[in-house]
């Protein structure tokens, strides 16, 4: 088996586990769904499950790490003359584009938004991933601009942008918006955090 075929098989197995978990979480509930049942539904062994995911809640955050990698890559390969704002906007567009193709299209994001409110383990995992992602992106921003932005300023800006995007996504998902509306809400939130969009405020 070539390396390419092996990787495709690995990705198919991973996606089968995600699909099985989403179906079981939806039909039987999060607490009642075990790792063994997810593996059985995906027609793999429990051992295979743990080769792909450390724990049950990690299935719901399956694409988070790769999404941060996309953002870090976008920052690290900034074009000459690109400002900090331009670079972060492009990084967010990459992240939101990936979410559009994965979590938003297969229902994973909507399910995660519902479960976060009631599952402490998932809440803790999400906070951990968010903080780890912010640290990675802050480091990438500092490296990309070679000391022209302080670590404090970079951390504040990255935290504001990622926090805004995640908060907007949760609100949009919880009110039942369509996938394209969630995507638009995330991009709008990034522009607000970056100061490139005014907020419409009704005075009364």
XYZ file of C-alpha atoms in Angstrom:
204
model
C 0.000 0.000 0.000
C 1.428 3.349 -1.023
C 1.687 6.218 1.426
C -1.105 8.071 -0.385
C -3.499 5.119 -0.217
C -2.638 4.553 3.432
C -3.398 8.183 4.274
C -6.708 8.095 2.371
C -7.718 4.946 4.245
C -6.801 6.614 7.531
C -8.919 9.666 6.661
C -11.877 7.489 5.666
C -11.705 5.644 8.980
C -11.475 8.915 10.888
C -14.491 10.324 9.053
C -16.441 7.115 9.638
C -15.807 7.480 13.377
C -16.952 11.118 13.300
C -20.112 10.237 11.358
C -20.911 7.336 13.691
C -20.375 9.472 16.790
C -22.583 12.288 15.484
C -25.388 9.831 14.678
C -25.183 8.171 18.102
C -24.932 11.455 20.011
C -28.023 12.682 18.152
C -30.132 9.540 18.561
C -29.030 8.080 21.910
C -27.516 11.053 23.735
C -23.968 11.991 24.627
C -23.752 10.226 28.007
C -25.215 6.972 26.698
C -22.815 6.813 23.767
C -19.596 4.983 24.591
C -16.355 4.716 22.676
C -17.091 1.015 22.122
C -20.443 1.813 20.526
C -18.910 4.461 18.262
C -16.250 2.004 17.130
C -18.841 -0.710 16.521
C -21.025 1.633 14.472
C -17.997 2.602 12.366
C -17.092 -1.099 11.969
C -13.674 -0.753 13.594
C -12.133 -1.857 16.877
C -12.006 0.240 20.037
C -8.234 0.223 19.649
C -8.624 1.825 16.221
C -10.804 4.541 17.762
C -8.025 5.446 20.193
C -5.516 5.607 17.350
C -7.549 8.523 16.006
C -8.997 10.182 19.127
C -7.783 10.286 22.765
C -11.330 10.384 24.183
C -15.002 10.588 23.226
C -15.194 14.372 23.448
C -12.262 14.725 21.039
C -14.485 13.506 18.202
C -16.502 16.715 18.517
C -13.300 18.746 18.111
C -11.910 16.566 15.359
C -10.925 19.373 12.987
C -9.829 22.027 15.496
C -6.116 21.253 15.362
C -5.966 21.236 11.580
C -7.850 24.525 11.467
C -5.243 26.234 13.645
C -2.530 24.760 11.435
C -4.157 26.457 8.429
C -4.189 29.795 10.247
C -0.572 29.458 11.369
C 0.469 28.597 7.814
C -1.372 31.649 6.467
C 0.426 33.916 8.946
C 3.826 32.321 8.404
C 3.562 32.821 4.625
C 2.361 36.405 4.647
C 2.949 38.432 1.521
C 5.354 41.348 1.478
C 3.615 44.474 2.671
C 0.700 42.648 4.295
C -0.360 44.305 7.537
C -1.136 42.468 10.764
C -4.841 43.067 10.135
C -4.640 41.746 6.576
C -2.755 38.643 7.669
C -5.175 37.808 10.468
C -8.171 38.391 8.198
C -6.735 35.926 5.691
C -5.968 33.427 8.462
C -9.545 33.628 9.724
C -10.897 33.206 6.191
C -8.879 29.981 5.893
C -10.239 28.719 9.221
C -13.832 29.612 8.425
C -13.503 28.082 4.960
C -12.343 24.827 6.517
C -15.207 24.902 9.030
C -17.617 25.461 6.126
C -16.330 22.330 4.377
C -16.291 20.133 7.496
C -18.017 20.966 10.793
C -20.743 23.204 9.375
C -21.655 20.930 6.478
C -21.825 17.650 8.418
C -23.673 18.950 11.488
C -20.739 18.556 13.849
C -20.612 22.259 14.731
C -24.321 22.444 15.557
C -24.137 19.349 17.744
C -21.063 20.671 19.548
C -22.783 23.998 20.218
C -25.697 22.204 21.872
C -23.566 19.867 23.976
C -21.116 22.486 25.251
C -23.823 23.914 27.495
C -24.274 20.635 29.388
C -21.050 18.621 29.124
C -18.209 19.796 31.445
C -15.621 17.524 29.816
C -16.394 19.009 26.427
C -16.319 22.544 27.835
C -12.891 21.920 29.346
C -11.566 20.404 26.132
C -12.853 23.317 24.067
C -11.259 25.904 26.374
C -7.975 23.980 26.281
C -8.026 23.841 22.466
C -8.918 27.520 22.199
C -6.097 28.613 24.502
C -3.593 26.330 22.777
C -4.663 27.685 19.391
C -4.347 31.276 20.569
C -0.812 30.583 21.796
C 0.224 28.987 18.491
C -1.216 31.805 16.420
C 0.309 34.468 18.688
C 3.744 32.884 18.290
C 3.284 32.709 14.519
C 2.289 36.374 14.360
C 5.309 37.471 16.399
C 7.622 35.387 14.207
C 6.072 36.656 10.974
C 6.547 40.298 11.909
C 10.015 39.878 13.391
C 9.656 41.942 16.541
C 7.553 44.697 14.955
C 4.621 43.634 17.114
C 4.946 42.965 20.828
C 3.913 39.600 22.248
C 1.346 41.358 24.421
C -0.255 43.146 21.461
C -0.188 39.982 19.354
C -1.831 37.949 22.127
C -4.506 40.592 22.658
C -5.335 40.793 18.952
C -5.382 37.038 18.393
C -7.483 36.509 21.517
C -9.960 39.157 20.401
C -10.317 37.706 16.908
C -10.606 34.025 17.871
C -12.854 34.849 20.799
C -15.148 36.896 18.578
C -15.327 34.235 15.890
C -16.096 31.444 18.368
C -18.659 33.505 20.267
C -20.465 34.491 17.065
C -20.478 30.893 15.844
C -22.059 29.661 19.083
C -24.794 32.298 19.028
C -25.537 31.678 15.353
C -25.618 27.893 15.753
C -27.770 27.973 18.875
C -30.417 30.098 17.181
C -30.591 27.580 14.349
C -28.990 29.545 11.533
C -28.159 27.850 8.257
C -24.549 26.901 7.580
C -24.020 29.866 5.248
C -25.428 32.221 7.893
C -23.065 30.815 10.509
C -20.159 31.330 8.134
C -21.210 34.930 7.519
C -21.563 35.543 11.261
C -18.041 34.255 11.904
C -16.512 36.444 9.196
C -18.444 39.477 10.409
C -17.231 38.864 13.971
C -13.617 38.769 12.782
C -14.034 42.088 10.973
C -15.542 43.677 14.089
C -12.665 42.387 16.246
C -10.128 43.665 13.720
C -11.815 47.061 13.616
C -12.667 46.879 9.927
C -16.442 46.869 10.363
C -18.659 49.212 12.355
C -21.345 47.817 14.618
C -24.838 49.046 13.898
C -26.379 50.256 17.142
C -30.016 51.274 17.472
C -30.525 54.230 19.759
C -33.818 54.404 21.601
